[in-house]
Amino acid sequence: MKTKFIVSFMLLLSLGAAAQTSRREMAREPGRTGSAYFAYPGPSQKALTPAPAGYEPVYISHYGRHGSRYMTDNKYYVQAIGMLDSAARTGILTPMGAQVLEKLNTAYADALSRDGDLTKLGGRQHRDIAHRMYERFPSLLSQPLKVDARSSVVGRCMISMFYFSQELQGLNPALEIRMDASKRDMPFVVGDEDVEKPEGAQADALKARVTAMQDKAYNPARLKKVLFTDVKKADAFVDGVKLMKALYNIAEDMQNVPELGIDLLGIFTREELFAIWNGNNAGWLRHCGLLPGSTPRFLEQKPVLDSLVAAADRAVRSGVPSVSLRFSHDSAVLPLAYLMGLKETQGCTADVENLYKRVSIDKIIPMAANIQLIFYRKEGSEDILVKFLLNENETAIPVKTDVSPYYHWSDVKAYWEAK
């Protein structure tokens, strides 16, 4: 048993290293610099670790973010097009600036009145995740099961739930899927903002440091020279920081509407993209309370976790195989993953400039991000095992286990209750 635990602990450490991000990695895959805009990459782990002998899956609890979406506010199009159009009428747009304006007009025509809507890619992502779930756990999902699917009341989440459920239903018409989206369920699907949270001892200082870091990342001097032939004249009506921020958001969201074939990331240097991403990464981690001394907003997810535990207990006690699906938002998936103890979220420090070396949100909450808990039972045994998947890859929590990457459900619950 001791040897097995040592192996499990070393695996946890090695897996933790995979949560780090390097500048080279960002340069190789610039879409990651979009942080929560990053389009779901699919699992890097193709084959999952087989369950211990005799154990079969009996219950799946899936908690996911909606799929790829349009920007939630088209103000960035209005701001960027307005400034570049003024420059065009003034005759100071460079050829590159003119190309950018043309692409913005095309993208805005597609996005008009679709603020926050699920994109076509977002629907495909959930179909693909559901399809892989079926292929990975056929002994469970090929049965005539009951599937309880619940969603945030936001449209993109409800449509994501529909695509996911529709794919499962097509693969197994015998599934009895009940879909619902109700304000009554929001505390158990999205979280409860009214949960009491003690003020962080360093909350104000951390916010100030992260804000300064983010402000520093938006230095538009180089970008203005790329877009305008007369920067001094442009300064009369162009807010460089506002323009750079608008173009960044639009450029990153283009990966979520690939059918447009528009690439705007090239107007930024890799250093600029990394700096903006680094500030956003720190901002997310601070806001959710993952930094020591910050306000622990992750506690808002306690009702969600309590509900997931209660549903799992009911399912395994009943002895009747079943599935639970919940569809939420990035702002819920990240703190829930932390509250669960998933290794990708652990190890933050107050060193905000270097948080990327420890935790990277693009690896946690890309579009269609998901946490899956797979429960297993062995005939004749009361012991329940559970395995954690983050974005369909096996992950780990800081709980002793002799069957890694599986955990005894009783040990997991004891760990969460102690927290």
CSV table of C-alpha atoms in Angstrom, one decimal:
chain,number,residue,atom,x,y,z
A,1,MET,CA,0.0,0.0,0.0
A,2,LYS,CA,2.8,2.5,0.9
A,3,THR,CA,4.5,1.9,-2.4
A,4,LYS,CA,1.3,2.4,-4.3
A,5,PHE,CA,0.7,5.7,-2.5
A,6,ILE,CA,4.2,6.9,-3.4
A,7,VAL,CA,3.6,6.1,-7.0
A,8,SER,CA,0.3,8.0,-6.9
A,9,PHE,CA,1.9,11.0,-5.2
A,10,MET,CA,4.6,11.2,-7.8
A,11,LEU,CA,2.0,10.9,-10.5
A,12,LEU,CA,0.2,13.9,-9.0
A,13,LEU,CA,3.4,15.9,-9.0
A,14,SER,CA,4.2,15.0,-12.6
A,15,LEU,CA,0.7,15.8,-13.8
A,16,GLY,CA,0.9,19.1,-11.9
A,17,ALA,CA,3.8,20.1,-14.1
A,18,ALA,CA,1.5,19.8,-17.2
A,19,ALA,CA,-0.6,22.6,-15.8
A,20,GLN,CA,2.2,25.1,-16.2
A,21,THR,CA,2.6,27.2,-19.3
A,22,SER,CA,5.7,28.5,-21.1
A,23,ARG,CA,6.2,31.4,-23.5
A,24,ARG,CA,7.2,28.9,-26.1
A,25,GLU,CA,4.0,27.0,-25.7
A,26,MET,CA,2.0,30.2,-26.2
A,27,ALA,CA,4.0,31.1,-29.3
A,28,ARG,CA,3.4,27.6,-30.7
A,29,GLU,CA,-0.4,27.8,-30.1
A,30,PRO,CA,-1.4,31.5,-30.0
A,31,GLY,CA,-5.1,30.7,-29.6
A,32,ARG,CA,-4.3,29.9,-26.0
A,33,THR,CA,-3.6,33.5,-25.3
A,34,GLY,CA,-7.3,34.1,-25.6
A,35,SER,CA,-7.7,32.6,-22.1
A,36,ALA,CA,-11.4,31.9,-21.7
A,37,TYR,CA,-11.8,32.6,-25.5
A,38,PHE,CA,-9.6,29.5,-26.3
A,39,ALA,CA,-11.6,27.1,-28.5
A,40,TYR,CA,-11.8,23.6,-27.0
A,41,PRO,CA,-8.8,21.6,-28.1
A,42,GLY,CA,-10.2,18.2,-27.4
A,43,PRO,CA,-8.5,15.7,-25.1
A,44,SER,CA,-4.8,15.1,-25.4
A,45,GLN,CA,-5.2,11.7,-23.6
A,46,LYS,CA,-6.6,9.3,-26.1
A,47,ALA,CA,-6.7,6.1,-24.0
A,48,LEU,CA,-7.9,6.2,-20.4
A,49,THR,CA,-6.4,4.0,-17.6
A,50,PRO,CA,-8.5,0.8,-17.3
A,51,ALA,CA,-10.5,0.4,-14.1
A,52,PRO,CA,-9.3,-2.1,-11.5
A,53,ALA,CA,-10.4,-5.7,-12.2
A,54,GLY,CA,-14.1,-6.2,-11.8
A,55,TYR,CA,-15.1,-2.6,-11.6
A,56,GLU,CA,-17.6,-1.2,-14.1
A,57,PRO,CA,-18.9,2.3,-14.6
A,58,VAL,CA,-22.3,2.9,-13.0
A,59,TYR,CA,-22.8,6.7,-12.9
A,60,ILE,CA,-21.4,9.7,-14.7
A,61,SER,CA,-21.6,13.3,-13.4
A,62,HIS,CA,-20.7,15.8,-16.1
A,63,TYR,CA,-20.3,19.5,-15.3
A,64,GLY,CA,-19.4,21.7,-18.3
A,65,ARG,CA,-19.2,25.1,-19.7
A,66,HIS,CA,-21.2,26.1,-22.8
A,67,GLY,CA,-19.4,25.7,-26.1
A,68,SER,CA,-17.7,28.4,-28.3
A,69,ARG,CA,-19.7,31.6,-28.4
A,70,TYR,CA,-19.7,35.1,-29.9
A,71,MET,CA,-18.4,37.9,-27.7
A,72,THR,CA,-20.9,38.7,-25.0
A,73,ASP,CA,-20.8,42.4,-25.9
A,74,ASN,CA,-20.4,43.7,-29.4
A,75,LYS,CA,-19.1,47.0,-28.0
A,76,TYR,CA,-15.6,46.0,-29.1
A,77,TYR,CA,-16.7,46.0,-32.8
A,78,VAL,CA,-18.4,49.4,-32.4
A,79,GLN,CA,-15.3,50.9,-30.8
A,80,ALA,CA,-12.7,49.4,-33.2
A,81,ILE,CA,-14.7,50.0,-36.4
A,82,GLY,CA,-15.5,53.5,-35.3
A,83,MET,CA,-11.9,54.5,-34.8
A,84,LEU,CA,-10.6,52.8,-37.9
A,85,ASP,CA,-13.4,54.1,-40.0
A,86,SER,CA,-12.6,57.7,-38.9
A,87,ALA,CA,-9.0,57.1,-39.8
A,88,ALA,CA,-10.0,55.8,-43.2
A,89,ARG,CA,-12.1,58.9,-43.9
A,90,THR,CA,-9.1,61.0,-42.7
A,91,GLY,CA,-6.9,59.1,-45.1
A,92,ILE,CA,-4.4,57.9,-42.6
A,93,LEU,CA,-5.0,54.1,-42.6
A,94,THR,CA,-2.0,52.0,-43.7
A,95,PRO,CA,-2.7,49.1,-46.1
A,96,MET,CA,-2.6,46.8,-43.0
A,97,GLY,CA,-5.1,49.1,-41.3
A,98,ALA,CA,-7.4,48.9,-44.3
A,99,GLN,CA,-7.3,45.1,-44.3
A,100,VAL,CA,-8.1,45.0,-40.6
A,101,LEU,CA,-11.1,47.3,-41.0
A,102,GLU,CA,-12.4,45.2,-43.9
A,103,LYS,CA,-12.1,42.0,-41.7
A,104,LEU,CA,-13.8,43.8,-38.8
A,105,ASN,CA,-16.7,44.8,-41.0
A,106,THR,CA,-17.1,41.2,-42.2
A,107,ALA,CA,-16.9,39.8,-38.7
A,108,TYR,CA,-19.3,42.3,-37.3
A,109,ALA,CA,-21.9,41.6,-40.0
A,110,ASP,CA,-21.8,38.0,-38.8
A,111,ALA,CA,-21.9,38.8,-35.1
A,112,LEU,CA,-24.6,41.5,-35.3
A,113,SER,CA,-27.3,41.0,-32.6
A,114,ARG,CA,-25.7,37.7,-31.7
A,115,ASP,CA,-23.9,38.9,-28.5
A,116,GLY,CA,-23.1,35.8,-26.4
A,117,ASP,CA,-24.8,33.3,-28.8
A,118,LEU,CA,-23.4,29.8,-29.2
A,119,THR,CA,-21.5,29.5,-32.5
A,120,LYS,CA,-21.7,26.6,-34.9
A,121,LEU,CA,-18.4,25.4,-33.5
A,122,GLY,CA,-19.9,25.5,-30.0
A,123,GLY,CA,-22.6,23.0,-31.0
A,124,ARG,CA,-20.0,20.7,-32.6
A,125,GLN,CA,-17.9,20.7,-29.5
A,126,HIS,CA,-20.7,19.4,-27.4
A,127,ARG,CA,-21.7,16.8,-29.9
A,128,ASP,CA,-18.0,15.6,-30.0
A,129,ILE,CA,-17.7,15.5,-26.2
A,130,ALA,CA,-20.9,13.5,-25.9
A,131,HIS,CA,-19.7,11.1,-28.7
A,132,ARG,CA,-16.4,10.5,-27.0
A,133,MET,CA,-18.1,9.9,-23.7
A,134,TYR,CA,-20.3,7.2,-25.3
A,135,GLU,CA,-17.3,5.6,-26.9
A,136,ARG,CA,-15.3,5.6,-23.7
A,137,PHE,CA,-18.0,4.2,-21.5
A,138,PRO,CA,-20.1,2.0,-23.8
A,139,SER,CA,-21.0,-0.5,-21.1
A,140,LEU,CA,-22.9,2.2,-19.2
A,141,LEU,CA,-24.2,4.5,-22.0
A,142,SER,CA,-25.5,1.7,-24.2
A,143,GLN,CA,-28.0,0.8,-21.5
A,144,PRO,CA,-31.6,2.2,-21.3
A,145,LEU,CA,-30.6,4.8,-18.8
A,146,LYS,CA,-32.2,7.9,-17.2
A,147,VAL,CA,-30.2,11.0,-18.0
A,148,ASP,CA,-30.9,14.2,-15.9
A,149,ALA,CA,-29.7,17.3,-17.8
A,150,ARG,CA,-29.8,20.7,-16.3
A,151,SER,CA,-28.6,24.0,-17.6
A,152,SER,CA,-28.1,27.7,-16.7
A,153,VAL,CA,-31.0,29.7,-18.0
A,154,VAL,CA,-28.6,31.5,-20.4
A,155,GLY,CA,-29.3,30.6,-24.0
A,156,ARG,CA,-25.9,29.4,-25.0
A,157,CYS,CA,-25.9,26.9,-22.1
A,158,MET,CA,-29.3,25.6,-22.9
A,159,ILE,CA,-28.4,25.0,-26.5
A,160,SER,CA,-25.2,23.3,-25.5
A,161,MET,CA,-27.2,21.0,-23.3
A,162,PHE,CA,-29.5,20.3,-26.3
A,163,TYR,CA,-26.6,19.4,-28.6
A,164,PHE,CA,-25.0,17.2,-26.0
A,165,SER,CA,-28.2,15.4,-25.2
A,166,GLN,CA,-29.2,15.0,-28.9
A,167,GLU,CA,-25.9,13.3,-29.7
A,168,LEU,CA,-26.3,10.8,-26.8
A,169,GLN,CA,-29.9,10.2,-27.8
A,170,GLY,CA,-28.8,9.5,-31.4
A,171,LEU,CA,-26.2,7.0,-30.2
A,172,ASN,CA,-28.7,5.3,-27.8
A,173,PRO,CA,-32.4,5.9,-28.6
A,174,ALA,CA,-33.2,4.0,-25.3
A,175,LEU,CA,-31.9,6.8,-23.2
A,176,GLU,CA,-34.6,8.7,-21.2
A,177,ILE,CA,-33.2,12.2,-21.2
A,178,ARG,CA,-34.9,14.9,-19.1
A,179,MET,CA,-33.7,18.4,-19.9
A,180,ASP,CA,-34.5,21.5,-17.8
A,181,ALA,CA,-33.3,25.1,-17.2
A,182,SER,CA,-34.9,26.8,-14.3
A,183,LYS,CA,-34.0,29.8,-12.1
A,184,ARG,CA,-34.7,27.5,-9.1
A,185,ASP,CA,-31.8,25.3,-10.1
A,186,MET,CA,-29.3,28.2,-10.6
A,187,PRO,CA,-27.6,27.9,-7.2
A,188,PHE,CA,-26.9,24.2,-8.0
A,189,VAL,CA,-25.8,24.7,-11.6
A,190,VAL,CA,-24.0,28.1,-11.6
A,191,GLY,CA,-23.4,28.8,-7.9
A,192,ASP,CA,-24.7,31.1,-5.2
A,193,GLU,CA,-23.3,34.6,-5.0
A,194,ASP,CA,-25.0,35.1,-1.6
A,195,VAL,CA,-22.8,32.5,0.0
A,196,GLU,CA,-20.9,34.2,2.8
A,197,LYS,CA,-17.2,34.9,1.9
A,198,PRO,CA,-14.7,36.4,4.3
A,199,GLU,CA,-12.9,39.4,3.0
A,200,GLY,CA,-9.4,38.4,1.9
A,201,ALA,CA,-6.6,39.9,4.0
A,202,GLN,CA,-4.7,41.1,0.8
A,203,ALA,CA,-7.7,41.5,-1.5
A,204,ASP,CA,-7.2,45.2,-2.2
A,205,ALA,CA,-3.4,44.9,-2.6
A,206,LEU,CA,-3.7,41.9,-5.0
A,207,LYS,CA,-6.4,43.7,-7.0
A,208,ALA,CA,-4.2,46.7,-7.4
A,209,ARG,CA,-1.1,44.7,-8.5
A,210,VAL,CA,-3.1,42.6,-11.0
A,211,THR,CA,-4.8,45.8,-12.4
A,212,ALA,CA,-1.4,47.5,-12.9
A,213,MET,CA,-0.1,44.3,-14.6
A,214,GLN,CA,-3.1,44.3,-17.0
A,215,ASP,CA,-2.8,48.0,-17.7
A,216,LYS,CA,0.9,47.7,-18.5
A,217,ALA,CA,0.1,44.9,-21.1
A,218,TYR,CA,-1.9,47.3,-23.2
A,219,ASN,CA,0.8,49.5,-24.8
A,220,PRO,CA,-0.5,50.5,-28.2
A,221,ALA,CA,2.5,52.5,-29.5
A,222,ARG,CA,3.7,49.8,-31.9
A,223,LEU,CA,0.2,48.8,-33.0
A,224,LYS,CA,-0.7,52.4,-33.9
A,225,LYS,CA,2.3,52.6,-36.2
A,226,VAL,CA,1.1,49.4,-37.9
A,227,LEU,CA,-2.4,50.8,-38.4
A,228,PHE,CA,-1.9,54.5,-39.1
A,229,THR,CA,0.4,56.4,-41.4
A,230,ASP,CA,0.1,59.5,-39.2
A,231,VAL,CA,0.0,58.5,-35.5
A,232,LYS,CA,0.0,62.1,-34.3
A,233,LYS,CA,-3.1,62.9,-36.3
A,234,ALA,CA,-4.7,59.6,-35.2
A,235,ASP,CA,-4.2,60.5,-31.6
A,236,ALA,CA,-6.8,63.3,-32.0
A,237,PHE,CA,-9.6,60.7,-32.2
A,238,VAL,CA,-8.1,57.3,-31.4
A,239,ASP,CA,-7.9,56.0,-27.8
A,240,GLY,CA,-5.0,53.6,-28.4
A,241,VAL,CA,-5.6,51.5,-25.3
A,242,LYS,CA,-9.3,51.1,-26.0
A,243,LEU,CA,-8.5,50.2,-29.6
A,244,MET,CA,-5.9,47.6,-28.7
A,245,LYS,CA,-8.2,46.0,-26.1
A,246,ALA,CA,-11.1,45.9,-28.6
A,247,LEU,CA,-8.9,44.3,-31.3
A,248,TYR,CA,-7.5,41.8,-28.9
A,249,ASN,CA,-10.9,40.6,-27.9
A,250,ILE,CA,-12.2,40.4,-31.4
A,251,ALA,CA,-9.0,38.7,-32.7
A,252,GLU,CA,-9.2,36.0,-30.0
A,253,ASP,CA,-12.9,35.3,-30.5
A,254,MET,CA,-12.4,34.7,-34.2
A,255,GLN,CA,-11.1,31.2,-33.3
A,256,ASN,CA,-14.7,30.4,-32.2
A,257,VAL,CA,-16.2,31.2,-35.7
A,258,PRO,CA,-13.6,29.4,-37.9
A,259,GLU,CA,-16.0,29.4,-40.9
A,260,LEU,CA,-15.3,33.1,-41.4
A,261,GLY,CA,-11.6,32.3,-42.0
A,262,ILE,CA,-10.6,35.6,-40.3
A,263,ASP,CA,-7.2,35.8,-38.5
A,264,LEU,CA,-6.4,39.0,-36.7
A,265,LEU,CA,-3.9,37.7,-34.2
A,266,GLY,CA,-1.1,38.5,-36.7
A,267,ILE,CA,-1.4,42.2,-35.9
A,268,PHE,CA,-0.1,41.5,-32.4
A,269,THR,CA,3.4,40.4,-31.5
A,270,ARG,CA,3.8,37.2,-29.5
A,271,GLU,CA,5.1,39.3,-26.6
A,272,GLU,CA,2.0,41.5,-26.6
A,273,LEU,CA,-0.3,38.5,-26.7
A,274,PHE,CA,1.6,36.8,-23.9
A,275,ALA,CA,1.5,39.9,-21.7
A,276,ILE,CA,-2.3,40.4,-22.2
A,277,TRP,CA,-2.9,36.7,-21.5
A,278,ASN,CA,-0.7,36.8,-18.4
A,279,GLY,CA,-2.7,39.7,-17.0
A,280,ASN,CA,-6.0,38.0,-17.8
A,281,ASN,CA,-4.8,34.8,-16.3
A,282,ALA,CA,-3.9,36.5,-13.0
A,283,GLY,CA,-7.1,38.5,-13.1
A,284,TRP,CA,-9.2,35.3,-13.3
A,285,LEU,CA,-7.3,33.6,-10.5
A,286,ARG,CA,-7.5,36.6,-8.2
A,287,HIS,CA,-11.2,37.2,-8.9
A,288,CYS,CA,-12.1,33.6,-8.1
A,289,GLY,CA,-10.1,33.7,-4.9
A,290,LEU,CA,-7.4,31.1,-5.8
A,291,LEU,CA,-4.6,33.5,-4.7
A,292,PRO,CA,-3.7,33.4,-1.0
A,293,GLY,CA,-5.0,36.5,0.6
A,294,SER,CA,-7.7,37.1,-2.0
A,295,THR,CA,-11.5,36.9,-1.2
A,296,PRO,CA,-12.5,33.2,-1.6
A,297,ARG,CA,-15.2,33.6,-4.1
A,298,PHE,CA,-14.8,29.9,-5.0
A,299,LEU,CA,-17.0,29.3,-1.9
A,300,GLU,CA,-20.0,30.3,-4.1
A,301,GLN,CA,-19.6,26.9,-5.7
A,302,LYS,CA,-20.2,25.0,-2.4
A,303,PRO,CA,-23.9,24.6,-3.2
A,304,VAL,CA,-22.9,23.2,-6.6
A,305,LEU,CA,-20.4,20.7,-5.1
A,306,ASP,CA,-22.9,19.7,-2.3
A,307,SER,CA,-25.5,19.0,-4.9
A,308,LEU,CA,-23.1,17.0,-7.1
A,309,VAL,CA,-22.2,14.9,-4.1
A,310,ALA,CA,-25.8,14.3,-3.0
A,311,ALA,CA,-26.8,13.3,-6.6
A,312,ALA,CA,-23.9,10.9,-6.8
A,313,ASP,CA,-24.7,9.3,-3.4
A,314,ARG,CA,-28.4,8.9,-4.5
A,315,ALA,CA,-27.3,7.3,-7.7
A,316,VAL,CA,-24.8,4.8,-6.3
A,317,ARG,CA,-27.1,3.9,-3.4
A,318,SER,CA,-30.0,3.2,-5.8
A,319,GLY,CA,-28.0,0.6,-7.7
A,320,VAL,CA,-29.5,1.9,-10.9
A,321,PRO,CA,-27.0,3.2,-13.5
A,322,SER,CA,-27.7,6.8,-14.6
A,323,VAL,CA,-26.1,10.0,-15.8
A,324,SER,CA,-26.2,13.6,-14.7
A,325,LEU,CA,-25.3,16.5,-17.0
A,326,ARG,CA,-25.0,20.2,-16.0
A,327,PHE,CA,-24.2,23.1,-18.3
A,328,SER,CA,-22.8,26.3,-16.9
A,329,HIS,CA,-20.2,29.0,-17.4
A,330,ASP,CA,-16.4,29.5,-17.2
A,331,SER,CA,-16.9,31.6,-14.0
A,332,ALA,CA,-18.3,28.5,-12.4
A,333,VAL,CA,-16.1,25.7,-13.8
A,334,LEU,CA,-12.8,27.3,-12.6
A,335,PRO,CA,-13.8,27.8,-8.9
A,336,LEU,CA,-15.5,24.5,-8.8
A,337,ALA,CA,-12.4,22.7,-10.1
A,338,TYR,CA,-10.4,24.5,-7.4
A,339,LEU,CA,-12.9,23.6,-4.7
A,340,MET,CA,-12.7,20.0,-5.8
A,341,GLY,CA,-8.9,20.1,-5.6
A,342,LEU,CA,-8.2,19.3,-9.2
A,343,LYS,CA,-4.4,19.6,-9.6
A,344,GLU,CA,-4.5,22.0,-12.5
A,345,THR,CA,-5.9,24.7,-10.2
A,346,GLN,CA,-3.6,24.3,-7.2
A,347,GLY,CA,-0.4,26.1,-6.2
A,348,CYS,CA,-1.2,29.8,-6.8
A,349,THR,CA,0.9,32.3,-5.0
A,350,ALA,CA,0.8,36.1,-4.5
A,351,ASP,CA,3.5,36.4,-7.2
A,352,VAL,CA,1.0,37.6,-9.8
A,353,GLU,CA,3.5,38.1,-12.6
A,354,ASN,CA,4.6,34.5,-12.5
A,355,LEU,CA,1.3,32.7,-11.9
A,356,TYR,CA,1.4,31.4,-15.4
A,357,LYS,CA,4.2,29.0,-14.2
A,358,ARG,CA,1.8,27.4,-11.9
A,359,VAL,CA,-1.8,27.7,-13.2
A,360,SER,CA,-3.0,28.4,-16.7
A,361,ILE,CA,-6.7,29.0,-17.2
A,362,ASP,CA,-6.6,28.2,-20.9
A,363,LYS,CA,-6.0,24.6,-19.7
A,364,ILE,CA,-8.9,24.7,-17.3
A,365,ILE,CA,-11.7,26.8,-18.9
A,366,PRO,CA,-11.5,26.9,-22.7
A,367,MET,CA,-14.8,27.0,-24.5
A,368,ALA,CA,-16.8,23.8,-23.7
A,369,ALA,CA,-14.6,23.1,-20.6
A,370,ASN,CA,-15.8,20.2,-18.6
A,371,ILE,CA,-15.3,18.2,-15.4
A,372,GLN,CA,-16.4,14.5,-15.5
A,373,LEU,CA,-16.7,12.2,-12.5
A,374,ILE,CA,-16.9,8.6,-13.5
A,375,PHE,CA,-18.1,6.2,-10.7
A,376,TYR,CA,-17.4,2.5,-10.6
A,377,ARG,CA,-18.7,-0.4,-8.7
A,378,LYS,CA,-17.6,-4.0,-8.4
A,379,GLU,CA,-20.2,-6.7,-8.0
A,380,GLY,CA,-20.4,-8.0,-4.5
A,381,SER,CA,-18.5,-5.0,-3.1
A,382,GLU,CA,-19.8,-1.8,-1.4
A,383,ASP,CA,-16.7,0.1,-2.3
A,384,ILE,CA,-17.3,2.8,-4.9
A,385,LEU,CA,-14.4,4.2,-7.0
A,386,VAL,CA,-14.4,7.5,-8.8
A,387,LYS,CA,-12.1,8.9,-11.5
A,388,PHE,CA,-11.8,12.6,-12.4
A,389,LEU,CA,-11.5,14.0,-15.9
A,390,LEU,CA,-10.8,17.6,-16.7
A,391,ASN,CA,-11.5,18.4,-20.3
A,392,GLU,CA,-11.6,14.7,-20.9
A,393,ASN,CA,-8.1,14.0,-19.5
A,394,GLU,CA,-7.4,12.1,-16.4
A,395,THR,CA,-6.5,14.4,-13.5
A,396,ALA,CA,-5.7,14.1,-9.8
A,397,ILE,CA,-6.7,15.5,-6.4
A,398,PRO,CA,-4.6,15.6,-3.2
A,399,VAL,CA,-6.1,12.4,-1.7
A,400,LYS,CA,-4.3,9.2,-0.9
A,401,THR,CA,-5.2,6.3,-3.2
A,402,ASP,CA,-3.9,2.9,-3.9
A,403,VAL,CA,-5.6,2.7,-7.3
A,404,SER,CA,-4.5,5.9,-9.0
A,405,PRO,CA,-6.0,7.6,-11.1
A,406,TYR,CA,-9.0,6.2,-9.3
A,407,TYR,CA,-10.1,7.2,-5.8
A,408,HIS,CA,-12.3,5.6,-3.1
A,409,TRP,CA,-15.4,7.7,-3.1
A,410,SER,CA,-15.5,7.6,0.7
A,411,ASP,CA,-12.0,9.2,0.8
A,412,VAL,CA,-13.0,11.9,-1.7
A,413,LYS,CA,-16.0,12.9,0.3
A,414,ALA,CA,-14.0,12.9,3.6
A,415,TYR,CA,-11.5,15.3,1.9
A,416,TRP,CA,-14.2,17.6,0.7
A,417,GLU,CA,-16.0,17.6,4.0
A,418,ALA,CA,-12.7,18.4,5.8
A,419,LYS,CA,-12.1,21.4,3.5
